[in-house]
CSV table of C-alpha atoms in Angstrom, one decimal:
chain,number,residue,atom,x,y,z
K,1330,UNK,CA,-1.2,13.8,7.9
K,1331,UNK,CA,-1.1,14.4,4.2
K,1332,UNK,CA,-1.4,11.5,1.7
K,1333,UNK,CA,-0.2,11.7,-1.9
K,1334,UNK,CA,-0.8,9.2,-4.6
K,1335,UNK,CA,2.4,8.7,-6.6
K,1336,UNK,CA,1.5,6.0,-9.1
K,1337,UNK,CA,-0.1,2.5,-9.1
K,1338,UNK,CA,0.6,1.2,-5.5
K,1339,UNK,CA,3.0,4.1,-4.7
K,1340,UNK,CA,2.0,6.5,-2.0
K,1341,UNK,CA,3.8,9.2,0.1
K,1342,UNK,CA,2.5,10.1,3.6
K,1343,UNK,CA,3.7,13.3,5.2
K,1344,UNK,CA,3.6,13.2,9.0
K,1345,UNK,CA,4.8,16.0,11.2
K,1346,UNK,CA,8.2,14.5,11.9
K,1347,UNK,CA,8.7,12.0,9.1
K,1348,UNK,CA,7.6,11.0,5.6
K,1349,UNK,CA,6.7,7.4,4.6
K,1350,UNK,CA,7.0,6.3,1.0
K,1351,UNK,CA,5.5,3.0,-0.2
K,1352,UNK,CA,6.2,1.0,-3.3
K,1353,UNK,CA,7.6,3.8,-5.4
K,1354,UNK,CA,8.9,3.0,-8.8
K,1355,UNK,CA,8.4,6.4,-10.5
K,1356,UNK,CA,10.1,9.8,-10.0
K,1357,UNK,CA,9.0,11.6,-6.9
K,1358,UNK,CA,8.5,15.4,-7.4
K,1359,UNK,CA,11.0,17.1,-5.2
K,1360,UNK,CA,8.2,19.4,-4.0
K,1361,UNK,CA,6.9,16.4,-2.0
K,1362,UNK,CA,10.2,15.8,-0.2
K,1363,UNK,CA,11.2,17.9,2.9
K,1364,UNK,CA,14.7,18.8,3.8
K,1365,UNK,CA,15.8,17.8,7.2
K,1366,UNK,CA,12.9,15.4,7.7
K,1367,UNK,CA,13.6,11.6,7.7
K,1368,UNK,CA,12.1,9.7,4.7
K,1369,UNK,CA,11.4,6.1,5.1
K,1370,UNK,CA,11.0,4.0,1.9
K,1371,UNK,CA,8.9,0.8,2.3
K,1372,UNK,CA,9.2,-1.8,-0.6
K,1373,UNK,CA,6.8,-4.7,-0.4
K,1374,UNK,CA,8.6,-6.8,-3.1
K,1375,UNK,CA,10.8,-6.7,-6.1
K,1376,UNK,CA,8.3,-6.5,-9.0
K,1377,UNK,CA,9.0,-3.6,-11.4
K,1378,UNK,CA,5.6,-2.0,-10.7
K,1379,UNK,CA,6.5,-1.7,-7.0
K,1380,UNK,CA,10.3,-1.2,-6.9
K,1381,UNK,CA,12.9,0.8,-8.7
K,1382,UNK,CA,16.6,0.8,-7.6
K,1383,UNK,CA,16.5,4.6,-8.2
K,1384,UNK,CA,15.1,5.1,-4.7
K,1385,UNK,CA,18.6,4.5,-3.4
K,1386,UNK,CA,19.7,7.6,-5.2
K,1387,UNK,CA,17.6,9.9,-3.0
K,1388,UNK,CA,19.6,12.9,-1.9
K,1389,UNK,CA,21.0,12.5,1.7
K,1390,UNK,CA,19.4,15.9,2.6
K,1391,UNK,CA,16.2,13.9,2.9
K,1392,UNK,CA,17.7,11.4,5.4
K,1393,UNK,CA,16.5,8.3,3.5
K,1394,UNK,CA,16.1,4.9,5.2
K,1395,UNK,CA,14.9,1.8,3.4
K,1396,UNK,CA,12.8,-1.0,4.7
K,1397,UNK,CA,12.6,-3.6,1.9
K,1398,UNK,CA,11.3,-7.1,1.4
K,1399,UNK,CA,14.1,-9.7,1.7
K,1400,UNK,CA,13.2,-11.0,-1.8
K,1401,UNK,CA,15.0,-7.9,-3.2
K,1402,UNK,CA,18.8,-8.2,-3.8
K,1403,UNK,CA,20.5,-5.7,-1.6
K,1404,UNK,CA,21.3,-2.6,-3.8
K,1405,UNK,CA,22.6,-0.3,-1.1
K,1406,UNK,CA,24.3,-0.5,2.3
K,1407,UNK,CA,23.0,2.9,3.4
K,1408,UNK,CA,20.4,2.5,6.2
K,1409,UNK,CA,18.8,-0.5,4.5
K,1410,UNK,CA,16.8,-3.0,6.5
K,1411,UNK,CA,15.8,-6.3,4.7
K,1412,UNK,CA,12.7,-7.9,6.3
K,1413,UNK,CA,10.6,-10.9,5.6
K,1414,UNK,CA,7.0,-11.8,6.5
K,1415,UNK,CA,5.8,-12.1,10.1
K,1416,UNK,CA,8.6,-10.0,11.6
K,1417,UNK,CA,8.6,-7.0,13.8
K,1418,UNK,CA,10.9,-4.0,14.2
K,1419,UNK,CA,11.0,-0.7,15.9
K,1420,UNK,CA,12.5,2.1,13.8
K,1421,UNK,CA,12.2,5.9,13.7
K,1422,UNK,CA,9.3,6.1,16.2
K,1423,UNK,CA,7.5,3.4,14.2
K,1424,UNK,CA,6.3,0.0,15.3
K,1425,UNK,CA,6.5,-2.1,12.1
K,1426,UNK,CA,4.9,-5.5,11.6
K,1427,UNK,CA,5.1,-7.5,8.4
K,1428,UNK,CA,2.6,-10.0,7.0
K,1429,UNK,CA,2.6,-12.2,4.0
K,1430,UNK,CA,1.4,-11.8,0.4
K,1431,UNK,CA,-0.7,-13.9,-2.0
K,1432,UNK,CA,1.9,-13.1,-4.7
K,1433,UNK,CA,5.4,-12.1,-3.8
K,1434,UNK,CA,7.1,-10.4,-0.8
K,1435,UNK,CA,5.3,-8.8,2.2
K,1436,UNK,CA,2.7,-6.4,3.4
K,1437,UNK,CA,3.3,-3.7,6.0
K,1438,UNK,CA,1.4,-2.7,9.2
K,1439,UNK,CA,2.8,0.5,10.8
K,1440,UNK,CA,1.8,2.2,14.0
K,1441,UNK,CA,3.2,5.7,14.3
K,1442,UNK,CA,2.2,9.2,15.3
K,1443,UNK,CA,-1.1,7.8,16.7
K,1444,UNK,CA,-2.0,6.4,13.3
K,1445,UNK,CA,-2.4,2.8,12.1
K,1446,UNK,CA,-1.4,2.3,8.5
K,1447,UNK,CA,-1.6,-0.9,6.4
K,1448,UNK,CA,-0.1,-1.3,2.9
K,1449,UNK,CA,-1.0,-4.6,1.3
K,1450,UNK,CA,1.6,-4.7,-1.5
K,1451,UNK,CA,0.5,-7.5,-3.7
K,1452,UNK,CA,-1.6,-9.2,-1.0
K,1453,UNK,CA,-4.8,-9.5,-2.9
K,1454,UNK,CA,-7.7,-11.8,-3.7
K,1455,UNK,CA,-6.4,-12.9,-7.1
K,1456,UNK,CA,-9.7,-14.2,-8.5
K,1457,UNK,CA,-8.5,-14.3,-12.1
K,1458,UNK,CA,-10.7,-15.5,-15.0
K,1459,UNK,CA,-9.5,-19.1,-15.5
K,1460,UNK,CA,-10.0,-18.8,-19.2
K,1461,UNK,CA,-7.1,-16.4,-19.2
K,1462,UNK,CA,-5.1,-18.0,-16.4
K,1463,UNK,CA,-6.0,-21.7,-16.5
K,1464,UNK,CA,-3.4,-22.6,-13.9
K,1465,UNK,CA,-5.1,-20.5,-11.2
K,1466,UNK,CA,-7.2,-22.2,-8.6
K,1467,UNK,CA,-9.9,-19.7,-7.6
K,1468,UNK,CA,-10.9,-21.6,-4.5
K,1469,UNK,CA,-7.3,-21.7,-3.2
K,1470,UNK,CA,-6.8,-18.0,-4.0
K,1471,UNK,CA,-9.8,-17.1,-1.9
K,1472,UNK,CA,-8.6,-19.3,1.0
K,1473,UNK,CA,-5.1,-17.9,0.8
K,1474,UNK,CA,-6.2,-14.3,0.9
K,1475,UNK,CA,-8.7,-14.8,3.8
K,1476,UNK,CA,-6.2,-16.8,5.7
K,1477,UNK,CA,-3.6,-14.0,5.5
K,1478,UNK,CA,-6.1,-11.5,6.8
K,1479,UNK,CA,-7.0,-13.8,9.6
K,1480,UNK,CA,-3.5,-13.4,10.9
K,1481,UNK,CA,-4.0,-9.7,11.5
K,1482,UNK,CA,-7.6,-9.6,12.8
K,1483,UNK,CA,-6.6,-8.4,16.2
K,1484,UNK,CA,-5.0,-5.2,14.8
K,1485,UNK,CA,-7.0,-1.9,14.5
K,1486,UNK,CA,-7.1,-0.6,11.0
K,1487,UNK,CA,-7.2,3.2,10.3
K,1488,UNK,CA,-5.7,3.7,6.9
K,1489,UNK,CA,-5.6,0.8,4.5
K,1490,UNK,CA,-4.1,0.7,1.0
K,1491,UNK,CA,-5.7,-2.3,-0.8
K,1492,UNK,CA,-5.5,-3.5,-4.5
K,1493,UNK,CA,-8.5,-2.8,-6.7
K,1494,UNK,CA,-7.1,-4.3,-9.9
K,1495,UNK,CA,-9.2,-3.9,-13.1
K,1496,UNK,CA,-7.4,-6.8,-14.8
K,1497,UNK,CA,-9.5,-9.1,-12.6
K,1498,UNK,CA,-12.7,-8.2,-14.5
K,1499,UNK,CA,-15.9,-8.7,-12.5
K,1500,UNK,CA,-13.8,-9.7,-9.4
K,1501,UNK,CA,-11.9,-6.5,-9.1
K,1502,UNK,CA,-13.8,-5.4,-6.0
K,1503,UNK,CA,-13.6,-8.6,-3.9
K,1504,UNK,CA,-10.4,-7.9,-1.9
K,1505,UNK,CA,-11.4,-4.4,-1.0
K,1506,UNK,CA,-14.9,-5.3,0.0
K,1507,UNK,CA,-13.8,-8.2,2.1
K,1508,UNK,CA,-11.2,-6.1,3.8
K,1509,UNK,CA,-13.7,-3.4,4.7
K,1510,UNK,CA,-16.2,-6.0,6.0
K,1511,UNK,CA,-13.5,-7.6,8.1
K,1512,UNK,CA,-11.6,-4.6,9.5
K,1513,UNK,CA,-13.9,-1.6,9.0
K,1514,UNK,CA,-11.0,0.8,8.5
K,1515,UNK,CA,-11.6,4.5,8.8
K,1516,UNK,CA,-10.2,5.1,5.3
K,1517,UNK,CA,-9.5,2.6,2.5
K,1518,UNK,CA,-7.5,3.8,-0.4
K,1519,UNK,CA,-7.6,1.7,-3.7
K,1520,UNK,CA,-4.4,1.0,-5.5
K,1521,UNK,CA,-2.7,-1.2,-8.1
K,1522,UNK,CA,-4.7,0.1,-11.1
K,1523,UNK,CA,-2.0,1.9,-13.1
K,1524,UNK,CA,-3.8,5.0,-14.6
K,1525,UNK,CA,-7.3,3.5,-14.6
K,1526,UNK,CA,-8.6,5.9,-12.0
K,1527,UNK,CA,-12.2,5.3,-13.0
K,1528,UNK,CA,-12.0,2.0,-11.1
K,1529,UNK,CA,-12.3,3.9,-7.8
K,1530,UNK,CA,-15.8,5.2,-8.7
K,1531,UNK,CA,-16.7,1.7,-9.9
K,1532,UNK,CA,-15.5,0.2,-6.7
K,1533,UNK,CA,-17.5,2.6,-4.6
K,1534,UNK,CA,-20.6,1.9,-6.6
K,1535,UNK,CA,-20.1,-1.8,-6.3
K,1536,UNK,CA,-19.8,-2.0,-2.6
K,1537,UNK,CA,-22.5,0.6,-1.8
K,1538,UNK,CA,-22.9,2.3,1.5
K,1539,UNK,CA,-20.1,1.9,4.0
K,1540,UNK,CA,-18.8,3.9,7.0
K,1541,UNK,CA,-15.3,3.5,5.6
K,1542,UNK,CA,-14.2,6.5,3.6
K,1543,UNK,CA,-13.0,5.7,0.0
K,1544,UNK,CA,-11.4,8.9,-1.4
K,1545,UNK,CA,-11.3,9.5,-5.1
K,1546,UNK,CA,-8.3,10.8,-7.0
K,1547,UNK,CA,-7.7,11.2,-10.8
K,1548,UNK,CA,-4.0,11.6,-11.5
K,1549,UNK,CA,-0.5,10.8,-10.4
K,1550,UNK,CA,1.5,12.8,-7.9
K,1551,UNK,CA,-1.6,14.4,-6.4
K,1552,UNK,CA,-2.6,14.9,-2.8
K,1553,UNK,CA,-5.6,12.8,-1.8
K,1554,UNK,CA,-8.3,15.2,-0.5
K,1555,UNK,CA,-8.9,14.7,3.2
K,1556,UNK,CA,-12.6,13.9,3.4
K,1557,UNK,CA,-12.3,12.0,6.6
K,1558,UNK,CA,-11.3,14.7,9.2
K,1559,UNK,CA,-10.8,18.4,9.7
K,1560,UNK,CA,-7.2,18.1,10.9
K,1561,UNK,CA,-5.5,19.3,7.7
């Protein structure tokens, strides 16, 4: 397994027999795409920092298939599967479960190739500063986030992609910390921070010692160094 950070919440995972691409809204270097290997695009919702209609222009030599949140207007009829929260589908050797979000769209849980992968999309503990967003109810935001995680507590977590959003100020770490304490994933990869890569180091310092590996990366379109195993 090879994991590449594309941008923001966009990631590309190369498995032996397939490539998974999550929430891509920027150009993917062709060096990361493999001819003759199926590429599965997962889109959690239609926000512009998670989705770009250009994904449907992917060359057919990469055998693209699209699994998109049903809040997105259908932009292609080519191997496109619209799916809502709390649904299940089997596709391409994958067992795919969807859960909800605390913003828009869905989150994905995927079992494939002996791996368990969770991509949160915009499922986050949105603990905004109420002086900036006076309409936000911080108590309800916490309840909504924790209630959504409760729905997946029986699932083993190996790789989890979780928002660590610097716009939340002093609360940027809450979702990631709670997720780690609840599920103890093998690897938690921070996301949803645009180009503020320093937030990863801040997050690790904030939560302290944990058995969960939190890899650091400092640029777009880069492979995330495998510090959790020797299988690469």
